[in-house]
Amino acid sequence: MKYIKICAQALSRWILTQKSTVKASDSRLSGMVATVLMMGFGVATAFGITPGTDTRVVHILPVIEDITQSNLTPAATPGIYSQQDQVHSGDTLAALLFRMGVDDQAALEFIRTNQLARGIYQQMSPGKPIRIQRRANGDLIPLHFPRSEDKTLVIERIGAQFQASEIAVGSIHRVIHTSGTIQSSLFAAADNAGIPDSVTHQLSRLFSTDIDFHNDLRAGDTFSVVYEASQDDFDQIKAGKILAAEFVNKGVAIRRVFFDGVNGGDYYTQDGIGARASFLRSPIEFSRVTSGFRAERFHPILKTWRAHQGIDLGAPTGTPVVSVANATVAFAGWRNGYGNVIELRHANGISTVYGHLSAFANGLRNGAHVRQGDVIGYVGMTGLATGPHLHYEFKIGGIQHDPQGHDVPRYASTSLTGRAKSQFLAATAPLIKELDAIRGSALAKFE
Ligand SMILES: [Zn+2]
């Protein structure tokens, strides 16, 4: 394999959203989140990106969600110091607090003796965040420590006494904007841009109908992505779904925006054309075509010229294989030559075949229903195979077609029209503006 130097420029913008006074029932809330997020973009855009600096701009947006009140907001009170640090290897609690400027024997004594508070000693693993406020004389006011995924331990000074309690972890919704430039692979560029893997996977899936991420990528291709994230009391960020993305492949820009319409939301082109792939471009993420679809080829084992009525996708044994579309399992078992093989029956007389599998997914059997993207089995080399790969066939009316050819239907979802389309255009206009803004600044920066 060729070695290409990886060098991705990343441009990140952070948008912080504030606490809301809005209270809404849970069901209304999720719809509102998207709407208000989008409204917020207008505000964010007005700030623009600080030219020439290292690009981390914090925008404060209007409120979004009924967020659990947190006591962690840094106090602007004079004489009160707020600080966050983390447990270092070998730290004692006293050493850690001392590093943060806390000099408070009474607080330490309380933590040692209070049943709830002393739990902190068992959880002092390196990397754990801790947040405190203290007075100038070293008196601890509150201390916050992550107890579990959803609980924070709070130790507070109440007058001359201390008190320990657990509160639900508060979170702040954010929208994160990032862009990158491809030098070798999408994952390398995404890594460089600080994009979490979960977002990169979404990105590749989002564009997989149009771009084959192994064969179509070119150095200099760029991408921009706007995604949701939540940030907890200790500034740890969890990525959510992509709201908008652009991929410029070989000079051609493709965009996708999320619209929270009827069925739980979906992705569209910026003109409101449904962009959900009818069939994923490949049943394996980031595979490599080792043998294409050909009328004839020399079979490496049978030593004869034979048609190759599918494509071979090279991937290590155990790599998950996913269903390219919703389907019913027509066959899952052993067939000569194919080894462990699955045949899926899709709508409109289309079926797909997955051969040489090392194993089937749990619960996969004839007649089972699978959804697009579900793992159905794992790459292997059962049957006639010289090495681990997936043999993949795409059949229309029982006849094999090139899975990467033009016979494969592209988009499954329908386009928006009428009122739905005007709602879509209104709701997504800020996202489009954001993509324009990211691209504008990216060009300014990289050219
Ligand atoms: Zn094959």
Tab-separated table of C-alpha atoms and ligand atoms in Angstrom:
chain	number	residue	atom	x	y	z
A	1	MET	CA	0.000	0.000	0.000
A	2	LYS	CA	1.123	3.491	-0.797
A	3	TYR	CA	2.116	5.693	2.042
A	4	ILE	CA	0.814	9.200	1.737
A	5	LYS	CA	1.647	11.871	4.207
A	6	ILE	CA	-1.337	12.829	6.287
A	7	CYS	CA	-1.941	16.459	6.749
A	8	ALA	CA	-5.385	17.730	7.440
A	9	GLN	CA	-6.143	21.252	8.364
A	10	ALA	CA	-8.965	21.593	10.731
A	11	LEU	CA	-11.122	24.486	11.423
A	12	SER	CA	-13.263	24.235	14.469
A	13	ARG	CA	-15.910	26.478	15.756
A	14	TRP	CA	-17.738	25.878	18.931
A	15	ILE	CA	-21.132	27.068	19.756
A	16	LEU	CA	-22.272	27.050	23.311
A	17	THR	CA	-25.867	27.091	24.177
A	18	GLN	CA	-27.162	28.382	27.407
A	19	LYS	CA	-29.623	27.150	29.919
A	20	SER	CA	-33.223	27.586	29.110
A	21	THR	CA	-36.047	28.861	31.130
A	22	VAL	CA	-38.283	27.052	28.689
A	23	LYS	CA	-40.085	24.107	30.165
A	24	ALA	CA	-41.723	21.674	27.862
A	25	SER	CA	-42.972	18.151	27.979
A	26	ASP	CA	-40.457	15.576	26.808
A	27	SER	CA	-42.249	14.831	23.582
A	28	ARG	CA	-42.347	18.417	22.505
A	29	LEU	CA	-38.831	18.952	23.614
A	30	SER	CA	-36.984	16.931	21.010
A	31	GLY	CA	-38.737	18.747	18.208
A	32	MET	CA	-37.965	22.029	19.827
A	33	VAL	CA	-34.319	21.210	20.214
A	34	ALA	CA	-33.772	20.977	16.487
A	35	THR	CA	-35.805	24.040	15.753
A	36	VAL	CA	-34.108	26.243	18.258
A	37	LEU	CA	-30.711	24.917	17.294
A	38	MET	CA	-31.391	25.988	13.767
A	39	MET	CA	-32.689	29.365	14.812
A	40	GLY	CA	-29.494	29.772	16.734
A	41	PHE	CA	-27.376	29.559	13.631
A	42	GLY	CA	-28.492	32.956	12.520
A	43	VAL	CA	-26.995	34.375	15.658
A	44	ALA	CA	-23.830	32.374	15.290
A	45	THR	CA	-23.288	33.405	11.699
A	46	ALA	CA	-23.450	37.030	12.629
A	47	PHE	CA	-20.319	36.571	14.736
A	48	GLY	CA	-18.368	35.110	11.862
A	49	ILE	CA	-14.977	33.583	12.367
A	50	THR	CA	-12.178	35.606	13.773
A	51	PRO	CA	-9.814	35.944	10.830
A	52	GLY	CA	-6.257	34.791	11.155
A	53	THR	CA	-6.474	33.391	14.643
A	54	ASP	CA	-6.599	29.815	15.674
A	55	THR	CA	-10.276	29.618	15.092
A	56	ARG	CA	-11.888	28.530	18.325
A	57	VAL	CA	-14.738	30.904	18.698
A	58	VAL	CA	-17.320	30.532	21.371
A	59	HIS	CA	-20.800	31.734	20.579
A	60	ILE	CA	-23.511	32.006	23.116
A	61	LEU	CA	-26.834	30.949	21.730
A	62	PRO	CA	-30.354	31.210	23.012
A	63	VAL	CA	-31.590	28.438	25.134
A	64	ILE	CA	-32.525	25.063	23.993
A	65	GLU	CA	-33.472	22.563	26.512
A	66	ASP	CA	-34.764	22.156	29.991
A	67	ILE	CA	-31.366	21.523	31.434
A	68	THR	CA	-30.802	20.316	34.947
A	69	GLN	CA	-29.626	23.222	36.998
A	70	SER	CA	-25.986	22.891	37.727
A	71	ASN	CA	-24.022	24.620	40.423
A	72	LEU	CA	-20.914	24.560	38.323
A	73	THR	CA	-21.306	27.839	36.561
A	74	PRO	CA	-18.108	29.699	37.391
A	75	ALA	CA	-18.889	32.410	39.880
A	76	ALA	CA	-18.003	35.926	39.024
A	77	THR	CA	-18.076	36.801	42.723
A	78	PRO	CA	-14.891	38.570	43.815
A	79	GLY	CA	-12.699	36.493	46.117
A	80	ILE	CA	-14.104	33.183	44.857
A	81	TYR	CA	-11.948	31.047	42.626
A	82	SER	CA	-13.294	28.318	40.338
A	83	GLN	CA	-11.059	25.597	39.035
A	84	GLN	CA	-11.172	22.264	37.259
A	85	ASP	CA	-8.383	19.709	37.310
A	86	GLN	CA	-8.103	15.975	37.046
A	87	VAL	CA	-6.765	13.094	39.070
A	88	HIS	CA	-3.147	12.365	38.224
A	89	SER	CA	-1.603	8.983	38.699
A	90	GLY	CA	-0.518	8.650	42.329
A	91	ASP	CA	-2.644	11.565	43.497
A	92	THR	CA	-4.127	11.586	46.947
A	93	LEU	CA	-7.252	13.663	47.403
A	94	ALA	CA	-5.323	16.036	49.662
A	95	ALA	CA	-2.590	16.488	47.046
A	96	LEU	CA	-5.117	17.068	44.307
A	97	LEU	CA	-6.997	19.672	46.327
A	98	PHE	CA	-3.770	21.332	47.387
A	99	ARG	CA	-2.813	21.669	43.721
A	100	MET	CA	-6.083	23.496	43.190
A	101	GLY	CA	-5.350	25.912	46.000
A	102	VAL	CA	-7.608	24.305	48.597
A	103	ASP	CA	-6.247	24.407	52.112
A	104	ASP	CA	-9.105	23.152	54.255
A	105	GLN	CA	-8.578	20.499	56.956
A	106	ALA	CA	-12.252	20.583	57.969
A	107	ALA	CA	-13.313	19.737	54.424
A	108	LEU	CA	-10.847	16.841	54.226
A	109	GLU	CA	-12.026	15.565	57.592
A	110	PHE	CA	-15.628	15.691	56.394
A	111	ILE	CA	-14.798	13.769	53.229
A	112	ARG	CA	-12.934	11.141	55.259
A	113	THR	CA	-15.843	10.571	57.599
A	114	ASN	CA	-19.012	11.183	55.613
A	115	GLN	CA	-20.365	7.982	54.133
A	116	LEU	CA	-21.405	9.466	50.803
A	117	ALA	CA	-18.406	11.761	50.469
A	118	ARG	CA	-15.759	9.144	51.235
A	119	GLY	CA	-16.808	7.238	48.112
A	120	ILE	CA	-14.542	9.631	46.263
A	121	TYR	CA	-11.478	7.696	47.525
A	122	GLN	CA	-12.543	4.573	45.629
A	123	GLN	CA	-12.988	6.541	42.449
A	124	MET	CA	-9.736	8.461	42.265
A	125	SER	CA	-8.665	6.961	38.944
A	126	PRO	CA	-6.296	8.983	36.762
A	127	GLY	CA	-8.038	11.290	34.332
A	128	LYS	CA	-11.172	11.770	36.445
A	129	PRO	CA	-12.184	15.409	36.445
A	130	ILE	CA	-12.828	17.377	39.607
A	131	ARG	CA	-14.185	20.870	39.913
A	132	ILE	CA	-14.067	23.170	42.901
A	133	GLN	CA	-14.689	26.665	44.084
A	134	ARG	CA	-12.649	28.078	46.938
A	135	ARG	CA	-12.039	31.272	48.805
A	136	ALA	CA	-8.772	33.158	48.705
A	137	ASN	CA	-7.823	31.664	52.084
A	138	GLY	CA	-8.132	28.114	50.705
A	139	ASP	CA	-11.570	27.292	52.129
A	140	LEU	CA	-13.435	24.843	49.963
A	141	ILE	CA	-16.927	26.004	48.987
A	142	PRO	CA	-18.316	23.281	46.723
A	143	LEU	CA	-16.586	20.291	45.147
A	144	HIS	CA	-18.004	18.356	42.199
A	145	PHE	CA	-16.838	14.898	41.243
A	146	PRO	CA	-18.342	12.504	38.671
A	147	ARG	CA	-19.926	9.668	40.592
A	148	SER	CA	-21.270	7.761	37.587
A	149	GLU	CA	-22.480	8.351	34.044
A	150	ASP	CA	-25.467	10.281	35.319
A	151	LYS	CA	-24.627	11.344	38.871
A	152	THR	CA	-22.307	13.980	40.225
A	153	LEU	CA	-21.132	13.981	43.828
A	154	VAL	CA	-21.420	17.428	45.367
A	155	ILE	CA	-19.728	18.395	48.615
A	156	GLU	CA	-20.811	21.815	49.799
A	157	ARG	CA	-19.993	24.132	52.627
A	158	ILE	CA	-23.126	25.238	54.454
A	159	GLY	CA	-22.023	27.815	56.982
A	160	ALA	CA	-19.399	26.101	59.098
A	161	GLN	CA	-20.640	22.619	58.184
A	162	PHE	CA	-20.346	20.431	55.105
A	163	GLN	CA	-22.933	18.422	53.284
A	164	ALA	CA	-22.667	15.724	50.629
A	165	SER	CA	-25.261	14.954	47.985
A	166	GLU	CA	-25.648	13.489	44.557
A	167	ILE	CA	-27.178	15.449	41.711
A	168	ALA	CA	-28.119	14.427	38.184
A	169	VAL	CA	-25.453	15.280	35.649
A	170	GLY	CA	-26.342	18.479	33.877
A	171	SER	CA	-25.616	18.826	30.207
A	172	ILE	CA	-25.396	21.647	27.780
A	173	HIS	CA	-26.242	21.173	24.149
A	174	ARG	CA	-23.744	22.372	21.655
A	175	VAL	CA	-23.418	22.476	17.939
A	176	ILE	CA	-19.933	21.824	16.673
A	177	HIS	CA	-18.654	22.910	13.285
A	178	THR	CA	-15.555	21.413	11.808
A	179	SER	CA	-13.955	21.064	8.436
A	180	GLY	CA	-11.026	19.118	7.119
A	181	THR	CA	-9.016	18.375	4.023
A	182	ILE	CA	-8.271	14.884	2.824
A	183	GLN	CA	-4.677	13.899	2.235
A	184	SER	CA	-5.068	10.150	2.523
A	185	SER	CA	-8.204	8.818	4.143
A	186	LEU	CA	-11.388	10.169	5.596
A	187	PHE	CA	-10.540	8.781	9.029
A	188	ALA	CA	-7.074	10.352	9.029
A	189	ALA	CA	-8.481	13.735	8.067
A	190	ALA	CA	-11.321	13.442	10.572
A	191	ASP	CA	-8.841	12.508	13.306
A	192	ASN	CA	-6.800	15.564	12.470
A	193	ALA	CA	-9.874	17.723	12.625
A	194	GLY	CA	-10.707	16.318	16.062
A	195	ILE	CA	-13.938	14.713	14.854
A	196	PRO	CA	-15.074	11.764	16.979
A	197	ASP	CA	-15.311	8.379	15.266
A	198	SER	CA	-19.065	8.218	15.703
A	199	VAL	CA	-19.405	11.345	13.579
A	200	THR	CA	-16.956	10.091	10.953
A	201	HIS	CA	-19.006	6.905	10.607
A	202	GLN	CA	-22.151	8.970	10.124
A	203	LEU	CA	-20.323	11.106	7.582
A	204	SER	CA	-19.219	8.119	5.534
A	205	ARG	CA	-22.700	6.622	5.671
A	206	LEU	CA	-24.278	9.932	4.708
A	207	PHE	CA	-22.255	10.200	1.516
A	208	SER	CA	-21.885	6.509	0.785
A	209	THR	CA	-24.479	6.621	-2.001
A	210	ASP	CA	-22.345	9.105	-3.911
A	211	ILE	CA	-18.792	8.520	-2.810
A	212	ASP	CA	-16.863	5.301	-2.511
A	213	PHE	CA	-14.533	6.267	0.287
A	214	HIS	CA	-11.838	3.899	-0.831
A	215	ASN	CA	-11.748	4.496	-4.554
A	216	ASP	CA	-13.151	7.979	-5.121
A	217	LEU	CA	-11.262	10.082	-2.570
A	218	ARG	CA	-8.671	12.536	-3.838
A	219	ALA	CA	-6.055	14.509	-1.943
A	220	GLY	CA	-7.478	17.989	-1.560
A	221	ASP	CA	-11.080	16.845	-1.164
A	222	THR	CA	-12.664	18.785	1.665
A	223	PHE	CA	-15.520	18.253	4.051
A	224	SER	CA	-17.443	20.333	6.537
A	225	VAL	CA	-19.675	18.969	9.212
A	226	VAL	CA	-22.093	20.474	11.690
A	227	TYR	CA	-23.099	18.093	14.456
A	228	GLU	CA	-24.859	18.054	17.778
A	229	ALA	CA	-23.035	17.350	20.966
A	230	SER	CA	-23.738	17.538	24.640
A	231	GLN	CA	-21.281	18.731	27.206
A	232	ASP	CA	-21.476	17.614	30.805
A	233	ASP	CA	-20.590	19.454	34.005
A	234	PHE	CA	-16.936	18.600	33.494
A	235	ASP	CA	-16.772	19.768	29.869
A	236	GLN	CA	-16.701	16.231	28.546
A	237	ILE	CA	-18.314	16.154	25.155
A	238	LYS	CA	-20.502	13.440	23.695
A	239	ALA	CA	-21.172	13.658	19.980
A	240	GLY	CA	-24.672	13.277	18.596
A	241	LYS	CA	-26.065	13.325	15.127
A	242	ILE	CA	-24.921	15.272	12.093
A	243	LEU	CA	-27.164	18.233	11.282
A	244	ALA	CA	-25.515	19.253	8.040
A	245	ALA	CA	-22.488	18.218	6.043
A	246	GLU	CA	-20.725	18.986	2.820
A	247	PHE	CA	-18.245	16.862	0.945
A	248	VAL	CA	-16.289	18.272	-1.985
A	249	ASN	CA	-15.073	15.276	-3.969
A	250	LYS	CA	-13.027	15.893	-7.122
A	251	GLY	CA	-14.296	19.455	-7.188
A	252	VAL	CA	-17.959	18.532	-6.883
A	253	ALA	CA	-19.764	19.585	-3.718
A	254	ILE	CA	-22.420	17.327	-2.214
A	255	ARG	CA	-24.505	18.498	0.713
A	256	ARG	CA	-26.804	16.821	3.175
A	257	VAL	CA	-29.021	18.427	5.789
A	258	PHE	CA	-31.074	16.847	8.514
A	259	PHE	CA	-34.721	17.783	8.642
A	260	ASP	CA	-36.937	16.795	11.517
A	261	GLY	CA	-40.015	16.195	9.435
A	262	VAL	CA	-42.489	13.424	10.042
A	263	ASN	CA	-40.868	10.024	10.519
A	264	GLY	CA	-38.315	10.962	13.115
A	265	GLY	CA	-36.267	13.028	10.692
A	266	ASP	CA	-34.162	12.224	7.689
A	267	TYR	CA	-31.390	13.575	5.483
A	268	TYR	CA	-32.029	15.561	2.337
A	269	THR	CA	-30.147	17.438	-0.336
A	270	GLN	CA	-30.302	21.172	0.210
A	271	ASP	CA	-33.174	21.275	-2.302
A	272	GLY	CA	-35.284	18.907	-0.248
A	273	ILE	CA	-34.658	15.752	-2.223
A	274	GLY	CA	-34.581	12.700	0.031
A	275	ALA	CA	-31.032	11.444	0.249
A	276	ARG	CA	-31.342	8.182	2.082
A	277	ALA	CA	-29.588	5.551	0.039
A	278	SER	CA	-31.818	2.832	-1.378
A	279	PHE	CA	-28.817	0.545	-1.159
A	280	LEU	CA	-25.623	1.244	0.694
A	281	ARG	CA	-22.767	1.465	-1.749
A	282	SER	CA	-20.913	-1.238	0.083
A	283	PRO	CA	-21.853	-3.803	2.746
A	284	ILE	CA	-18.478	-3.165	4.422
A	285	GLU	CA	-17.258	0.191	5.549
A	286	PHE	CA	-13.883	1.147	4.089
A	287	SER	CA	-13.308	-2.039	2.203
A	288	ARG	CA	-11.253	-2.355	-0.926
A	289	VAL	CA	-12.493	-3.920	-4.149
A	290	THR	CA	-10.014	-6.708	-4.842
A	291	SER	CA	-11.907	-8.109	-7.788
A	292	GLY	CA	-14.523	-6.242	-9.764
A	293	PHE	CA	-17.646	-7.319	-11.598
A	294	ARG	CA	-16.580	-8.864	-14.897
A	295	ALA	CA	-18.108	-10.909	-17.630
A	296	GLU	CA	-15.069	-13.184	-17.506
A	297	ARG	CA	-12.046	-13.674	-15.343
A	298	PHE	CA	-9.459	-16.288	-14.536
A	299	HIS	CA	-10.558	-18.068	-11.389
A	300	PRO	CA	-7.516	-18.336	-9.082
A	301	ILE	CA	-8.577	-21.679	-7.594
A	302	LEU	CA	-10.466	-23.384	-10.381
A	303	LYS	CA	-7.763	-22.165	-12.843
A	304	THR	CA	-10.346	-21.506	-15.490
A	305	TRP	CA	-11.851	-18.409	-17.038
A	306	ARG	CA	-15.150	-17.695	-15.396
A	307	ALA	CA	-17.481	-14.792	-15.106
A	308	HIS	CA	-17.288	-12.970	-11.803
A	309	GLN	CA	-20.857	-12.080	-11.085
A	310	GLY	CA	-20.191	-9.963	-8.053
A	311	ILE	CA	-17.425	-7.970	-6.494
A	312	ASP	CA	-14.861	-9.043	-3.944
A	313	LEU	CA	-14.256	-6.720	-1.057
A	314	GLY	CA	-11.009	-7.313	0.775
A	315	ALA	CA	-11.252	-6.961	4.532
A	316	PRO	CA	-9.849	-8.777	7.561
A	317	THR	CA	-11.651	-11.840	8.902
A	318	GLY	CA	-14.294	-10.770	11.395
A	319	THR	CA	-15.043	-7.415	9.771
A	320	PRO	CA	-18.796	-6.784	10.150
A	321	VAL	CA	-20.909	-7.122	7.026
A	322	VAL	CA	-24.109	-5.073	6.954
A	323	SER	CA	-27.326	-5.333	5.032
A	324	VAL	CA	-27.308	-2.781	2.201
A	325	ALA	CA	-31.075	-2.241	2.523
A	326	ASN	CA	-34.093	-3.437	4.483
A	327	ALA	CA	-34.716	-7.048	3.621
A	328	THR	CA	-35.952	-10.504	4.486
A	329	VAL	CA	-33.366	-13.250	4.862
A	330	ALA	CA	-34.004	-15.600	1.929
A	331	PHE	CA	-31.124	-17.913	2.782
A	332	ALA	CA	-28.479	-18.171	5.469
A	333	GLY	CA	-26.326	-21.282	5.392
A	334	TRP	CA	-23.725	-23.166	3.382
A	335	ARG	CA	-23.519	-23.276	-0.404
A	336	ASN	CA	-20.707	-24.847	-2.380
A	337	GLY	CA	-18.146	-22.312	-3.500
A	338	TYR	CA	-19.777	-19.520	-1.504
A	339	GLY	CA	-19.130	-21.150	1.884
A	340	ASN	CA	-21.257	-19.511	4.551
A	341	VAL	CA	-23.547	-17.310	2.539
A	342	ILE	CA	-26.514	-15.020	3.081
A	343	GLU	CA	-29.029	-14.061	0.445
A	344	LEU	CA	-31.298	-11.134	1.258
A	345	ARG	CA	-34.556	-10.369	-0.518
A	346	HIS	CA	-35.322	-6.662	-0.895
A	347	ALA	CA	-38.262	-4.847	-2.450
A	348	ASN	CA	-38.859	-4.721	-6.228
A	349	GLY	CA	-37.345	-8.078	-7.114
A	350	ILE	CA	-33.894	-7.158	-5.889
A	351	SER	CA	-31.713	-9.474	-3.856
A	352	THR	CA	-28.160	-9.350	-2.544
A	353	VAL	CA	-25.694	-12.141	-1.764
A	354	TYR	CA	-22.884	-12.143	0.790
A	355	GLY	CA	-20.394	-15.021	0.503
A	356	HIS	CA	-17.357	-16.568	2.268
A	357	LEU	CA	-18.552	-15.401	5.707
A	358	SER	CA	-16.715	-16.598	8.789
A	359	ALA	CA	-19.900	-16.329	10.856
A	360	PHE	CA	-23.497	-15.177	10.840
A	361	ALA	CA	-24.865	-12.487	13.110
A	362	ASN	CA	-26.696	-13.754	16.192
A	363	GLY	CA	-30.290	-14.608	15.495
A	364	LEU	CA	-29.952	-14.445	11.721
A	365	ARG	CA	-32.082	-17.139	10.108
A	366	ASN	CA	-34.253	-17.716	7.086
A	367	GLY	CA	-37.270	-15.442	7.097
A	368	ALA	CA	-35.802	-12.928	9.573
A	369	HIS	CA	-36.188	-9.245	8.822
A	370	VAL	CA	-33.138	-7.004	8.722
A	371	ARG	CA	-32.822	-3.272	8.349
A	372	GLN	CA	-30.380	-1.299	6.273
A	373	GLY	CA	-27.083	-1.119	8.133
A	374	ASP	CA	-27.777	-4.094	10.430
A	375	VAL	CA	-24.816	-6.412	10.887
A	376	ILE	CA	-25.735	-9.739	9.262
A	377	GLY	CA	-22.408	-11.584	9.358
A	378	TYR	CA	-18.633	-11.350	9.389
A	379	VAL	CA	-15.984	-11.480	6.680
A	380	GLY	CA	-14.194	-14.799	6.323
A	381	MET	CA	-12.797	-17.184	3.715
A	382	THR	CA	-15.191	-20.125	3.808
A	383	GLY	CA	-15.878	-21.905	0.522
A	384	LEU	CA	-13.600	-21.199	-2.438
A	385	ALA	CA	-11.514	-18.277	-1.304
A	386	THR	CA	-7.783	-17.611	-1.313
A	387	GLY	CA	-7.960	-15.081	1.489
A	388	PRO	CA	-10.479	-13.276	3.665
A	389	HIS	CA	-12.891	-11.213	1.596
A	390	LEU	CA	-16.567	-10.691	1.018
A	391	HIS	CA	-18.063	-11.846	-2.247
A	392	TYR	CA	-21.006	-9.540	-2.872
A	393	GLU	CA	-23.660	-9.876	-5.566
A	394	PHE	CA	-26.489	-7.597	-6.540
A	395	LYS	CA	-29.365	-9.258	-8.398
A	396	ILE	CA	-32.307	-7.687	-10.146
A	397	GLY	CA	-34.955	-10.249	-11.094
A	398	GLY	CA	-32.442	-13.017	-10.366
A	399	ILE	CA	-29.777	-11.617	-12.740
A	400	GLN	CA	-26.474	-10.349	-11.353
A	401	HIS	CA	-25.651	-6.695	-11.980
A	402	ASP	CA	-22.557	-4.712	-11.066
A	403	PRO	CA	-23.161	-3.593	-7.455
A	404	GLN	CA	-21.232	-0.425	-8.245
A	405	GLY	CA	-22.905	0.173	-11.572
A	406	HIS	CA	-25.717	2.417	-12.640
A	407	ASP	CA	-28.401	-0.246	-12.318
A	408	VAL	CA	-28.418	0.088	-8.541
A	409	PRO	CA	-31.244	2.423	-7.469
A	410	ARG	CA	-29.802	5.376	-5.598
A	411	TYR	CA	-32.293	7.171	-3.411
A	412	ALA	CA	-35.047	5.542	-1.436
A	413	SER	CA	-36.775	8.452	0.217
A	414	THR	CA	-39.085	10.711	-1.660
A	415	SER	CA	-38.652	14.397	-2.250
A	416	LEU	CA	-40.441	17.011	-0.226
A	417	THR	CA	-43.116	19.024	-1.948
A	418	GLY	CA	-45.631	21.737	-1.115
A	419	ARG	CA	-45.946	22.774	2.500
A	420	ALA	CA	-43.391	20.221	3.709
A	421	LYS	CA	-40.881	21.653	1.288
A	422	SER	CA	-41.420	25.250	2.402
A	423	GLN	CA	-41.061	24.157	6.019
A	424	PHE	CA	-37.909	22.299	5.069
A	425	LEU	CA	-36.414	25.297	3.272
A	426	ALA	CA	-37.205	27.616	6.157
A	427	ALA	CA	-35.837	25.222	8.774
A	428	THR	CA	-32.650	24.355	6.951
A	429	ALA	CA	-31.732	27.780	5.575
A	430	PRO	CA	-29.567	28.558	8.635
A	431	LEU	CA	-27.743	25.237	8.219
A	432	ILE	CA	-27.046	25.999	4.581
A	433	LYS	CA	-25.770	29.420	5.573
A	434	GLU	CA	-23.480	27.754	8.077
A	435	LEU	CA	-22.078	25.412	5.442
A	436	ASP	CA	-21.506	28.422	3.190
A	437	ALA	CA	-19.754	30.211	6.026
A	438	ILE	CA	-17.539	27.251	6.909
A	439	ARG	CA	-16.587	26.803	3.278
A	440	GLY	CA	-15.896	30.506	2.832
A	441	SER	CA	-13.588	30.584	5.808
A	442	ALA	CA	-11.988	27.280	4.865
A	443	LEU	CA	-11.139	28.632	1.410
A	444	ALA	CA	-9.824	31.842	2.865
A	445	LYS	CA	-7.673	29.831	5.217
A	446	PHE	CA	-6.313	27.166	2.924
A	447	GLU	CA	-5.755	28.968	-0.345
B	1	ZN	ZN	-16.089	-13.074	-5.668
